[in-house]
Amino acid sequence: QVVESGGGLVQAGGSLRLSCVASDFTFEDYNIGWFRQAPGKEIEGVGCIDGKDGDTYYGNSAKGRFTMSIDNAKKKVYLQMNDLKPEDTAVYYCATNTLPWRLATTLSPANFGSRGQGTQVTVSS
């Protein structure tokens, strides 16, 4: 099970750092994906990180603004979001898989499981 936190209300141009915590396992054997879903829209892949070596891959909406990192000792994955825009408003989720990295980087929600309850991010203009 994973639990997300760190969401909130922020003005455009601001920053937030989201956390994804593993409750009863470590991330070293997993790929961890971040996803988001805005009201009325399909779920979108933000990016993913390899839990063992820290390799990252970002979707187009995240490139240049968002950064993922991992602290395996703390069983935490972080999503640092900078220069936030109103269109970043969504519920953000993390999820895991053990698929080959090339499949993780498709950022297909169907390739990830064990999704948490999510954390709401609201960016005001």
mmCIF file with all atom_site columns, C-alpha atoms in Angstrom:
data_model
loop_
_atom_site.group_PDB
_atom_site.id
_atom_site.type_symbol
_atom_site.label_atom_id
_atom_site.label_alt_id
_atom_site.label_comp_id
_atom_site.label_asym_id
_atom_site.label_entity_id
_atom_site.label_seq_id
_atom_site.pdbx_PDB_ins_code
_atom_site.Cartn_x
_atom_site.Cartn_y
_atom_site.Cartn_z
_atom_site.occupancy
_atom_site.B_iso_or_equiv
_atom_site.pdbx_formal_charge
_atom_site.auth_seq_id
_atom_site.auth_comp_id
_atom_site.auth_asym_id
_atom_site.auth_atom_id
_atom_site.pdbx_PDB_model_num
ATOM 1   C CA . GLN A 1 1   ? 0.000   0.000  0.000   1.00 0.00 ? 1   GLN A CA 1
ATOM 2   C CA . VAL A 1 2   ? 1.141   3.520  -0.773  1.00 0.00 ? 2   VAL A CA 1
ATOM 3   C CA . VAL A 1 3   ? -0.013  6.800  0.724   1.00 0.00 ? 3   VAL A CA 1
ATOM 4   C CA . GLU A 1 4   ? 0.336   10.190 -0.924  1.00 0.00 ? 4   GLU A CA 1
ATOM 5   C CA . SER A 1 5   ? 0.615   13.508 0.882   1.00 0.00 ? 5   SER A CA 1
ATOM 6   C CA . GLY A 1 6   ? 1.778   17.058 0.395   1.00 0.00 ? 6   GLY A CA 1
ATOM 7   C CA . GLY A 1 7   ? -0.974  18.470 -1.751  1.00 0.00 ? 7   GLY A CA 1
ATOM 8   C CA . GLY A 1 8   ? -2.608  21.813 -1.121  1.00 0.00 ? 8   GLY A CA 1
ATOM 9   C CA . LEU A 1 9   ? -3.577  25.168 -2.524  1.00 0.00 ? 9   LEU A CA 1
ATOM 10  C CA . VAL A 1 10  ? -0.861  27.231 -4.166  1.00 0.00 ? 10  VAL A CA 1
ATOM 11  C CA . GLN A 1 11  ? -0.739  30.249 -6.441  1.00 0.00 ? 11  GLN A CA 1
ATOM 12  C CA . ALA A 1 12  ? 0.423   29.954 -10.004 1.00 0.00 ? 12  ALA A CA 1
ATOM 13  C CA . GLY A 1 13  ? 4.208   29.979 -10.138 1.00 0.00 ? 13  GLY A CA 1
ATOM 14  C CA . GLY A 1 14  ? 4.484   28.362 -6.732  1.00 0.00 ? 14  GLY A CA 1
ATOM 15  C CA . SER A 1 15  ? 5.868   25.004 -5.679  1.00 0.00 ? 15  SER A CA 1
ATOM 16  C CA . LEU A 1 16  ? 4.747   21.892 -3.840  1.00 0.00 ? 16  LEU A CA 1
ATOM 17  C CA . ARG A 1 17  ? 6.493   18.686 -2.905  1.00 0.00 ? 17  ARG A CA 1
ATOM 18  C CA . LEU A 1 18  ? 4.381   15.564 -2.867  1.00 0.00 ? 18  LEU A CA 1
ATOM 19  C CA . SER A 1 19  ? 5.378   12.421 -1.015  1.00 0.00 ? 19  SER A CA 1
ATOM 20  C CA . CYS A 1 20  ? 4.519   8.801  -1.639  1.00 0.00 ? 20  CYS A CA 1
ATOM 21  C CA . VAL A 1 21  ? 5.155   6.468  1.287   1.00 0.00 ? 21  VAL A CA 1
ATOM 22  C CA . ALA A 1 22  ? 5.262   2.689  1.166   1.00 0.00 ? 22  ALA A CA 1
ATOM 23  C CA . SER A 1 23  ? 3.525   1.204  4.155   1.00 0.00 ? 23  SER A CA 1
ATOM 24  C CA . ASP A 1 24  ? 4.965   -2.306 4.254   1.00 0.00 ? 24  ASP A CA 1
ATOM 25  C CA . PHE A 1 25  ? 7.597   -2.639 1.565   1.00 0.00 ? 25  PHE A CA 1
ATOM 26  C CA . THR A 1 26  ? 10.558  -0.773 0.132   1.00 0.00 ? 26  THR A CA 1
ATOM 27  C CA . PHE A 1 27  ? 10.577  0.807  -3.285  1.00 0.00 ? 27  PHE A CA 1
ATOM 28  C CA . GLU A 1 28  ? 13.859  -0.782 -4.367  1.00 0.00 ? 28  GLU A CA 1
ATOM 29  C CA . ASP A 1 29  ? 12.163  -3.577 -6.286  1.00 0.00 ? 29  ASP A CA 1
ATOM 30  C CA . TYR A 1 30  ? 9.591   -1.358 -7.992  1.00 0.00 ? 30  TYR A CA 1
ATOM 31  C CA . ASN A 1 31  ? 9.050   1.330  -10.519 1.00 0.00 ? 31  ASN A CA 1
ATOM 32  C CA . ILE A 1 32  ? 7.007   4.124  -9.013  1.00 0.00 ? 32  ILE A CA 1
ATOM 33  C CA . GLY A 1 33  ? 4.746   6.205  -11.177 1.00 0.00 ? 33  GLY A CA 1
ATOM 34  C CA . TRP A 1 34  ? 3.045   9.501  -10.489 1.00 0.00 ? 34  TRP A CA 1
ATOM 35  C CA . PHE A 1 35  ? -0.308  10.141 -12.109 1.00 0.00 ? 35  PHE A CA 1
ATOM 36  C CA . ARG A 1 36  ? -2.894  12.869 -11.930 1.00 0.00 ? 36  ARG A CA 1
ATOM 37  C CA . GLN A 1 37  ? -6.543  13.226 -12.716 1.00 0.00 ? 37  GLN A CA 1
ATOM 38  C CA . ALA A 1 38  ? -8.356  16.501 -13.149 1.00 0.00 ? 38  ALA A CA 1
ATOM 39  C CA . PRO A 1 39  ? -12.151 16.686 -12.891 1.00 0.00 ? 39  PRO A CA 1
ATOM 40  C CA . GLY A 1 40  ? -13.780 15.367 -16.010 1.00 0.00 ? 40  GLY A CA 1
ATOM 41  C CA . LYS A 1 41  ? -10.492 14.266 -17.540 1.00 0.00 ? 41  LYS A CA 1
ATOM 42  C CA . GLU A 1 42  ? -8.719  10.971 -17.969 1.00 0.00 ? 42  GLU A CA 1
ATOM 43  C CA . ILE A 1 43  ? -5.907  10.010 -15.679 1.00 0.00 ? 43  ILE A CA 1
ATOM 44  C CA . GLU A 1 44  ? -2.553  11.246 -16.972 1.00 0.00 ? 44  GLU A CA 1
ATOM 45  C CA . GLY A 1 45  ? 0.933   9.902  -16.384 1.00 0.00 ? 45  GLY A CA 1
ATOM 46  C CA . VAL A 1 46  ? 3.248   12.507 -14.843 1.00 0.00 ? 46  VAL A CA 1
ATOM 47  C CA . GLY A 1 47  ? 6.419   10.463 -14.606 1.00 0.00 ? 47  GLY A CA 1
ATOM 48  C CA . CYS A 1 48  ? 8.070   7.417  -13.133 1.00 0.00 ? 48  CYS A CA 1
ATOM 49  C CA . ILE A 1 49  ? 11.212  6.513  -11.221 1.00 0.00 ? 49  ILE A CA 1
ATOM 50  C CA . ASP A 1 50  ? 13.158  3.298  -10.957 1.00 0.00 ? 50  ASP A CA 1
ATOM 51  C CA . GLY A 1 51  ? 13.252  2.392  -7.292  1.00 0.00 ? 51  GLY A CA 1
ATOM 52  C CA . LYS A 1 52  ? 16.632  0.708  -7.541  1.00 0.00 ? 52  LYS A CA 1
ATOM 53  C CA . ASP A 1 53  ? 18.788  3.112  -9.513  1.00 0.00 ? 53  ASP A CA 1
ATOM 54  C CA . GLY A 1 54  ? 16.731  6.296  -9.491  1.00 0.00 ? 54  GLY A CA 1
ATOM 55  C CA . ASP A 1 55  ? 16.343  6.608  -13.252 1.00 0.00 ? 55  ASP A CA 1
ATOM 56  C CA . THR A 1 56  ? 13.478  8.923  -14.089 1.00 0.00 ? 56  THR A CA 1
ATOM 57  C CA . TYR A 1 57  ? 11.171  9.508  -16.996 1.00 0.00 ? 57  TYR A CA 1
ATOM 58  C CA . TYR A 1 58  ? 8.770   12.418 -17.336 1.00 0.00 ? 58  TYR A CA 1
ATOM 59  C CA . GLY A 1 59  ? 5.639   13.020 -19.302 1.00 0.00 ? 59  GLY A CA 1
ATOM 60  C CA . ASN A 1 60  ? 5.428   16.113 -21.448 1.00 0.00 ? 60  ASN A CA 1
ATOM 61  C CA . SER A 1 61  ? 3.476   18.092 -18.867 1.00 0.00 ? 61  SER A CA 1
ATOM 62  C CA . ALA A 1 62  ? 6.168   17.546 -16.240 1.00 0.00 ? 62  ALA A CA 1
ATOM 63  C CA . LYS A 1 63  ? 9.380   18.050 -18.204 1.00 0.00 ? 63  LYS A CA 1
ATOM 64  C CA . GLY A 1 64  ? 11.426  20.950 -16.962 1.00 0.00 ? 64  GLY A CA 1
ATOM 65  C CA . ARG A 1 65  ? 9.157   21.709 -13.998 1.00 0.00 ? 65  ARG A CA 1
ATOM 66  C CA . PHE A 1 66  ? 8.749   18.510 -11.980 1.00 0.00 ? 66  PHE A CA 1
ATOM 67  C CA . THR A 1 67  ? 11.438  16.341 -10.427 1.00 0.00 ? 67  THR A CA 1
ATOM 68  C CA . MET A 1 68  ? 11.115  12.909 -8.856  1.00 0.00 ? 68  MET A CA 1
ATOM 69  C CA . SER A 1 69  ? 13.475  11.501 -6.261  1.00 0.00 ? 69  SER A CA 1
ATOM 70  C CA . ILE A 1 70  ? 13.591  8.540  -3.928  1.00 0.00 ? 70  ILE A CA 1
ATOM 71  C CA . ASP A 1 71  ? 14.717  7.898  -0.374  1.00 0.00 ? 71  ASP A CA 1
ATOM 72  C CA . ASN A 1 72  ? 14.665  4.158  0.096   1.00 0.00 ? 72  ASN A CA 1
ATOM 73  C CA . ALA A 1 73  ? 15.739  4.407  3.721   1.00 0.00 ? 73  ALA A CA 1
ATOM 74  C CA . LYS A 1 74  ? 12.591  6.376  4.419   1.00 0.00 ? 74  LYS A CA 1
ATOM 75  C CA . LYS A 1 75  ? 10.491  4.376  1.953   1.00 0.00 ? 75  LYS A CA 1
ATOM 76  C CA . LYS A 1 76  ? 9.532   7.645  0.298   1.00 0.00 ? 76  LYS A CA 1
ATOM 77  C CA . VAL A 1 77  ? 9.287   8.905  -3.252  1.00 0.00 ? 77  VAL A CA 1
ATOM 78  C CA . TYR A 1 78  ? 9.004   12.613 -3.834  1.00 0.00 ? 78  TYR A CA 1
ATOM 79  C CA . LEU A 1 79  ? 7.523   14.693 -6.621  1.00 0.00 ? 79  LEU A CA 1
ATOM 80  C CA . GLN A 1 80  ? 8.873   18.236 -6.520  1.00 0.00 ? 80  GLN A CA 1
ATOM 81  C CA . MET A 1 81  ? 6.647   20.487 -8.579  1.00 0.00 ? 81  MET A CA 1
ATOM 82  C CA . ASN A 1 82  ? 7.838   23.972 -9.496  1.00 0.00 ? 82  ASN A CA 1
ATOM 83  C CA . ASP A 1 83  ? 6.329   26.767 -11.557 1.00 0.00 ? 83  ASP A CA 1
ATOM 84  C CA . LEU A 1 84  ? 2.870   25.337 -11.020 1.00 0.00 ? 84  LEU A CA 1
ATOM 85  C CA . LYS A 1 85  ? 0.101   26.324 -13.380 1.00 0.00 ? 85  LYS A CA 1
ATOM 86  C CA . PRO A 1 86  ? -3.695  26.240 -12.997 1.00 0.00 ? 86  PRO A CA 1
ATOM 87  C CA . GLU A 1 87  ? -3.795  23.344 -15.445 1.00 0.00 ? 87  GLU A CA 1
ATOM 88  C CA . ASP A 1 88  ? -1.763  21.300 -12.952 1.00 0.00 ? 88  ASP A CA 1
ATOM 89  C CA . THR A 1 89  ? -4.820  21.221 -10.682 1.00 0.00 ? 89  THR A CA 1
ATOM 90  C CA . ALA A 1 90  ? -5.699  17.577 -10.128 1.00 0.00 ? 90  ALA A CA 1
ATOM 91  C CA . VAL A 1 91  ? -5.644  14.709 -7.685  1.00 0.00 ? 91  VAL A CA 1
ATOM 92  C CA . TYR A 1 92  ? -2.158  13.236 -7.761  1.00 0.00 ? 92  TYR A CA 1
ATOM 93  C CA . TYR A 1 93  ? -1.537  9.541  -7.222  1.00 0.00 ? 93  TYR A CA 1
ATOM 94  C CA . CYS A 1 94  ? 1.459   7.293  -6.953  1.00 0.00 ? 94  CYS A CA 1
ATOM 95  C CA . ALA A 1 95  ? 1.424   3.660  -7.982  1.00 0.00 ? 95  ALA A CA 1
ATOM 96  C CA . THR A 1 96  ? 3.920   0.864  -8.503  1.00 0.00 ? 96  THR A CA 1
ATOM 97  C CA . ASN A 1 97  ? 4.878   -1.920 -10.845 1.00 0.00 ? 97  ASN A CA 1
ATOM 98  C CA . THR A 1 98  ? 7.606   -4.460 -11.345 1.00 0.00 ? 98  THR A CA 1
ATOM 99  C CA . LEU A 1 99  ? 7.546   -4.386 -15.127 1.00 0.00 ? 99  LEU A CA 1
ATOM 100 C CA . PRO A 1 100 ? 10.610  -3.743 -17.274 1.00 0.00 ? 100 PRO A CA 1
ATOM 101 C CA . TRP A 1 101 ? 11.587  -0.081 -17.348 1.00 0.00 ? 101 TRP A CA 1
ATOM 102 C CA . ARG A 1 102 ? 10.619  0.304  -21.003 1.00 0.00 ? 102 ARG A CA 1
ATOM 103 C CA . LEU A 1 103 ? 7.035   -0.574 -20.079 1.00 0.00 ? 103 LEU A CA 1
ATOM 104 C CA . ALA A 1 104 ? 7.008   1.692  -17.044 1.00 0.00 ? 104 ALA A CA 1
ATOM 105 C CA . THR A 1 105 ? 7.956   4.645  -19.238 1.00 0.00 ? 105 THR A CA 1
ATOM 106 C CA . THR A 1 106 ? 4.790   4.241  -21.266 1.00 0.00 ? 106 THR A CA 1
ATOM 107 C CA . LEU A 1 107 ? 3.151   5.869  -18.192 1.00 0.00 ? 107 LEU A CA 1
ATOM 108 C CA . SER A 1 108 ? 0.091   3.800  -18.905 1.00 0.00 ? 108 SER A CA 1
ATOM 109 C CA . PRO A 1 109 ? -2.084  3.615  -15.789 1.00 0.00 ? 109 PRO A CA 1
ATOM 110 C CA . ALA A 1 110 ? -2.936  0.046  -16.745 1.00 0.00 ? 110 ALA A CA 1
ATOM 111 C CA . ASN A 1 111 ? 0.707   -0.901 -16.155 1.00 0.00 ? 111 ASN A CA 1
ATOM 112 C CA . PHE A 1 112 ? 0.692   0.320  -12.563 1.00 0.00 ? 112 PHE A CA 1
ATOM 113 C CA . GLY A 1 113 ? -1.092  -1.000 -9.500  1.00 0.00 ? 113 GLY A CA 1
ATOM 114 C CA . SER A 1 114 ? -1.364  -0.415 -5.772  1.00 0.00 ? 114 SER A CA 1
ATOM 115 C CA . ARG A 1 115 ? -2.473  3.168  -6.304  1.00 0.00 ? 115 ARG A CA 1
ATOM 116 C CA . GLY A 1 116 ? -3.044  5.274  -3.205  1.00 0.00 ? 116 GLY A CA 1
ATOM 117 C CA . GLN A 1 117 ? -5.977  7.517  -2.352  1.00 0.00 ? 117 GLN A CA 1
ATOM 118 C CA . GLY A 1 118 ? -4.322  10.544 -3.866  1.00 0.00 ? 118 GLY A CA 1
ATOM 119 C CA . THR A 1 119 ? -3.605  14.074 -2.735  1.00 0.00 ? 119 THR A CA 1
ATOM 120 C CA . GLN A 1 120 ? -5.352  17.159 -4.096  1.00 0.00 ? 120 GLN A CA 1
ATOM 121 C CA . VAL A 1 121 ? -3.300  19.878 -5.743  1.00 0.00 ? 121 VAL A CA 1
ATOM 122 C CA . THR A 1 122 ? -5.072  23.126 -6.540  1.00 0.00 ? 122 THR A CA 1
ATOM 123 C CA . VAL A 1 123 ? -3.292  25.938 -8.345  1.00 0.00 ? 123 VAL A CA 1
ATOM 124 C CA . SER A 1 124 ? -4.987  29.307 -8.387  1.00 0.00 ? 124 SER A CA 1
ATOM 125 C CA . SER A 1 125 ? -4.404  31.883 -11.103 1.00 0.00 ? 125 SER A CA 1
#
